[in-house]
mmCIF file of C-alpha atoms in Angstrom:
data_model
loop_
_atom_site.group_PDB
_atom_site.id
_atom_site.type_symbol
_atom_site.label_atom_id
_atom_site.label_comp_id
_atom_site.label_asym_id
_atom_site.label_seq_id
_atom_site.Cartn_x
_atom_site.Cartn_y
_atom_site.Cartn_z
ATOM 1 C CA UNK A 1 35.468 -9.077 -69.774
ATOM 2 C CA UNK A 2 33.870 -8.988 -66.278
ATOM 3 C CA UNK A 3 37.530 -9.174 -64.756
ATOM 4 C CA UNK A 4 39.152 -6.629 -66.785
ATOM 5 C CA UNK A 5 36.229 -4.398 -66.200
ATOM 6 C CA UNK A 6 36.799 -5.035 -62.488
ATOM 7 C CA UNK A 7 40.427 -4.471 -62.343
ATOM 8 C CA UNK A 8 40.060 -0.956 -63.996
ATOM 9 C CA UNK A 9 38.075 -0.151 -62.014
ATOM 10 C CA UNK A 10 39.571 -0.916 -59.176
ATOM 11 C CA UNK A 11 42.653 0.554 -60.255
ATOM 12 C CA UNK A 12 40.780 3.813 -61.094
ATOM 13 C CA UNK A 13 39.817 4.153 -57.585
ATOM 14 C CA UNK A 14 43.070 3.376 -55.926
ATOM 15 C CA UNK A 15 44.063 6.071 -58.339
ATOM 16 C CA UNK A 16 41.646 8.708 -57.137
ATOM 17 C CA UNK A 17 42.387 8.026 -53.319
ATOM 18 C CA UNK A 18 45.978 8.735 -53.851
ATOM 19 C CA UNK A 19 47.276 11.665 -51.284
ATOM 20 C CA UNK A 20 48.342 14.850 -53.242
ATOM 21 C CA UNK A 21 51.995 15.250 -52.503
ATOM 22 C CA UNK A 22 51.969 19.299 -52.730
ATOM 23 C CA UNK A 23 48.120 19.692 -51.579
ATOM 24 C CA UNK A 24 48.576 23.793 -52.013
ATOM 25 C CA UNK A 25 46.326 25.982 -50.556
ATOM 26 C CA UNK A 26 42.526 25.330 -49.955
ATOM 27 C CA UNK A 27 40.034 28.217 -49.751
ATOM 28 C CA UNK A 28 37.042 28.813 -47.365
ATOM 29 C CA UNK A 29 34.396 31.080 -48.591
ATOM 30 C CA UNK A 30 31.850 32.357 -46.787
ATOM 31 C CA UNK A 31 30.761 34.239 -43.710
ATOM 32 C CA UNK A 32 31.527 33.087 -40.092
ATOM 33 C CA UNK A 33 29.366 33.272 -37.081
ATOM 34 C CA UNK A 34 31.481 35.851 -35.704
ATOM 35 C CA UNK A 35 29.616 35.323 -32.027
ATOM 36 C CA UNK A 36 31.260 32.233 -31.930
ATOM 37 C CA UNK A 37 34.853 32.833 -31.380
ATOM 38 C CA UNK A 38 36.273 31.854 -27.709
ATOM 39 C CA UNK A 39 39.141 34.084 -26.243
ATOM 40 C CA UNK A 40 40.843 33.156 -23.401
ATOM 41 C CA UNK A 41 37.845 30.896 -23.068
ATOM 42 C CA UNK A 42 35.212 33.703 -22.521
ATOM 43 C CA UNK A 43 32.747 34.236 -25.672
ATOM 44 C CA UNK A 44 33.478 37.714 -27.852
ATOM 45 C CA UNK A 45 31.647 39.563 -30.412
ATOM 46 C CA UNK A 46 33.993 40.513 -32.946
ATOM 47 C CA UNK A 47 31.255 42.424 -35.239
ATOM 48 C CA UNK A 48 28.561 41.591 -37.310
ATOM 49 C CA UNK A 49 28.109 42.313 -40.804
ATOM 50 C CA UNK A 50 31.021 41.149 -42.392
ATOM 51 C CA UNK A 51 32.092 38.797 -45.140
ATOM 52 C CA UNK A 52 35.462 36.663 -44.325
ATOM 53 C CA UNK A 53 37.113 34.708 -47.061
ATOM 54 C CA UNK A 54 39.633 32.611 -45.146
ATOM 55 C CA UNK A 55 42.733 30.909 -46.819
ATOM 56 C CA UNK A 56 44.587 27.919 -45.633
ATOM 57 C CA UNK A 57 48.033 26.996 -46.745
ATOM 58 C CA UNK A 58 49.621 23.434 -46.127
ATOM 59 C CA UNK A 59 52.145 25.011 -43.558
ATOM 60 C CA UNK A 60 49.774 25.769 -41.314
ATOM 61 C CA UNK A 61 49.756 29.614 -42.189
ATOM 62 C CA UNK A 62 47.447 31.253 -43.843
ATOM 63 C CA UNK A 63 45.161 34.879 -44.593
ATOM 64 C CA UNK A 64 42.045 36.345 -44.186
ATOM 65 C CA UNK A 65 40.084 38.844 -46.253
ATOM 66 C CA UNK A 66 37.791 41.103 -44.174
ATOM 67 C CA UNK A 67 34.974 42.998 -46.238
ATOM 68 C CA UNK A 68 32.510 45.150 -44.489
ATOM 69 C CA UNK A 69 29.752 46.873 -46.038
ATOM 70 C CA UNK A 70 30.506 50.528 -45.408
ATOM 71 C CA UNK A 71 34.423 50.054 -45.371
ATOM 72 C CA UNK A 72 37.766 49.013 -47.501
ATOM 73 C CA UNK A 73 38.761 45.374 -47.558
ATOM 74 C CA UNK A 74 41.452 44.655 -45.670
ATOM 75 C CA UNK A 75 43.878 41.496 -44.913
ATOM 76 C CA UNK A 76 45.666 40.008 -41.986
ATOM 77 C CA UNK A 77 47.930 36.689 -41.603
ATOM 78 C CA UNK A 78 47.098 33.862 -39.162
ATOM 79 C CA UNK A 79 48.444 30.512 -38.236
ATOM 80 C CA UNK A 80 46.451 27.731 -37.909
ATOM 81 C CA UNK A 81 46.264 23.874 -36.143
ATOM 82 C CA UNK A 82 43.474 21.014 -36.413
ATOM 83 C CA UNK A 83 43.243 19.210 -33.097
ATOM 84 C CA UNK A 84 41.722 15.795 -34.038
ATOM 85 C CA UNK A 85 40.430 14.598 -30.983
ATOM 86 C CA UNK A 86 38.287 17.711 -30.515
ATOM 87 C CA UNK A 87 37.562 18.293 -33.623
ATOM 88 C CA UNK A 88 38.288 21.894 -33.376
ATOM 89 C CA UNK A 89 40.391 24.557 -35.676
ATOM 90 C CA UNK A 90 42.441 27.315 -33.399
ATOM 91 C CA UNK A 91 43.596 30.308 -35.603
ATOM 92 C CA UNK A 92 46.079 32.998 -33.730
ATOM 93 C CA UNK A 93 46.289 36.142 -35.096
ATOM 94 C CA UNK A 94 49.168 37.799 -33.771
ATOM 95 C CA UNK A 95 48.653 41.538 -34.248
ATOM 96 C CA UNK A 96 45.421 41.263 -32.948
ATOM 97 C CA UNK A 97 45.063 38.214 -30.260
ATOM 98 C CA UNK A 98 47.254 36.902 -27.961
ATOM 99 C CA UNK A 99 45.801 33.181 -27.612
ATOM 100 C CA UNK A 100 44.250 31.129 -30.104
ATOM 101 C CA UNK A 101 40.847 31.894 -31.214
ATOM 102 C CA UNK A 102 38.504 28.303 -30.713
ATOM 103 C CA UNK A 103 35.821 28.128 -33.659
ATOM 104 C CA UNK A 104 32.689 26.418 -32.205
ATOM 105 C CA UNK A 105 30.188 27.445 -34.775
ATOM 106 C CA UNK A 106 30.133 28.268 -38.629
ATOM 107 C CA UNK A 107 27.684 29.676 -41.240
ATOM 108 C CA UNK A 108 28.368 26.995 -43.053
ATOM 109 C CA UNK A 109 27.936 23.053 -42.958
ATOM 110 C CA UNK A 110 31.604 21.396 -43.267
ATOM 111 C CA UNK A 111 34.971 23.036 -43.747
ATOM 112 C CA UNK A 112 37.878 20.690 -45.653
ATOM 113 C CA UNK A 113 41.400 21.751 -44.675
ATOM 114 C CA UNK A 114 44.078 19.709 -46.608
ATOM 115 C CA UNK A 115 47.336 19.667 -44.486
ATOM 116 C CA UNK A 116 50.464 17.734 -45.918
ATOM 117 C CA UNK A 117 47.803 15.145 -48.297
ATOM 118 C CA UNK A 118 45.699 14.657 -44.968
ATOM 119 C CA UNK A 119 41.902 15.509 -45.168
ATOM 120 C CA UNK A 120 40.268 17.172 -42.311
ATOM 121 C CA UNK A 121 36.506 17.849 -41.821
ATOM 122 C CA UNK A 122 35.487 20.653 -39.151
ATOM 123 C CA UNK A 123 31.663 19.754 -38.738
ATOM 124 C CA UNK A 124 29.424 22.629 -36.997
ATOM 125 C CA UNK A 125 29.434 22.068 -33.201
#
């Protein structure tokens, strides 16, 4: 009984660590330090007081929803990349930037991207 037990289980969890072959998009809720974007290496304030809801898609594309409180909602399209080694997510906006924007802080803990099945943490610097 112990054995069978054991290989269930084990073949539960090989189950549940199986990449997802069309991962989708993954959604980002909250508000972002919005002191903490680097353009062109040189630290911007790009306003205070608003709510972002960022979405990722798998192809590295992907929208945010800005909501302030005295004004309409609006949306804008990005692209995105994960650079492992620095652990850091650029975003370009194209209508509005002309070089990646560098996260270094967020409002909130961890971020999870899912790109292609492959799992991505962006920690708070």
């Amino acid at each position: 009984m112990k054995k069978l037990l054991f290989v269930l289980l084990s073949a539960f969890i090989i189950m549940s660590c199986k990449k997802d072959d069309n991962p989708g998009e993954i959604t980002f809720i909250g508000e972002w330090n919005t002191t903490s974007l680097l353009i062109d290496d040189e630290e911007r304030i790009v306003g205070t007081g608003e709510g972002l809801i960022y979405t990722f898609a798998a192809d590295s594309t992907g929208t945010v929803l800005y909501t302030y409180p005295d004004d309409n909602p609006y949306t804008e399209e990005f692209t995105w990349t994960f650079e492992e080694d620095s652990n850091t997510l650029l975003l370009t906006q194209s209508d509005v930037f002309v070089s990646p924007m560098k996260i270094i802080s967020l409002s909130e803990q961890d971020m999870i991207l899912d790109n292609n099945g492959n799992i991505y943490t962006m920690r708070r610097n």
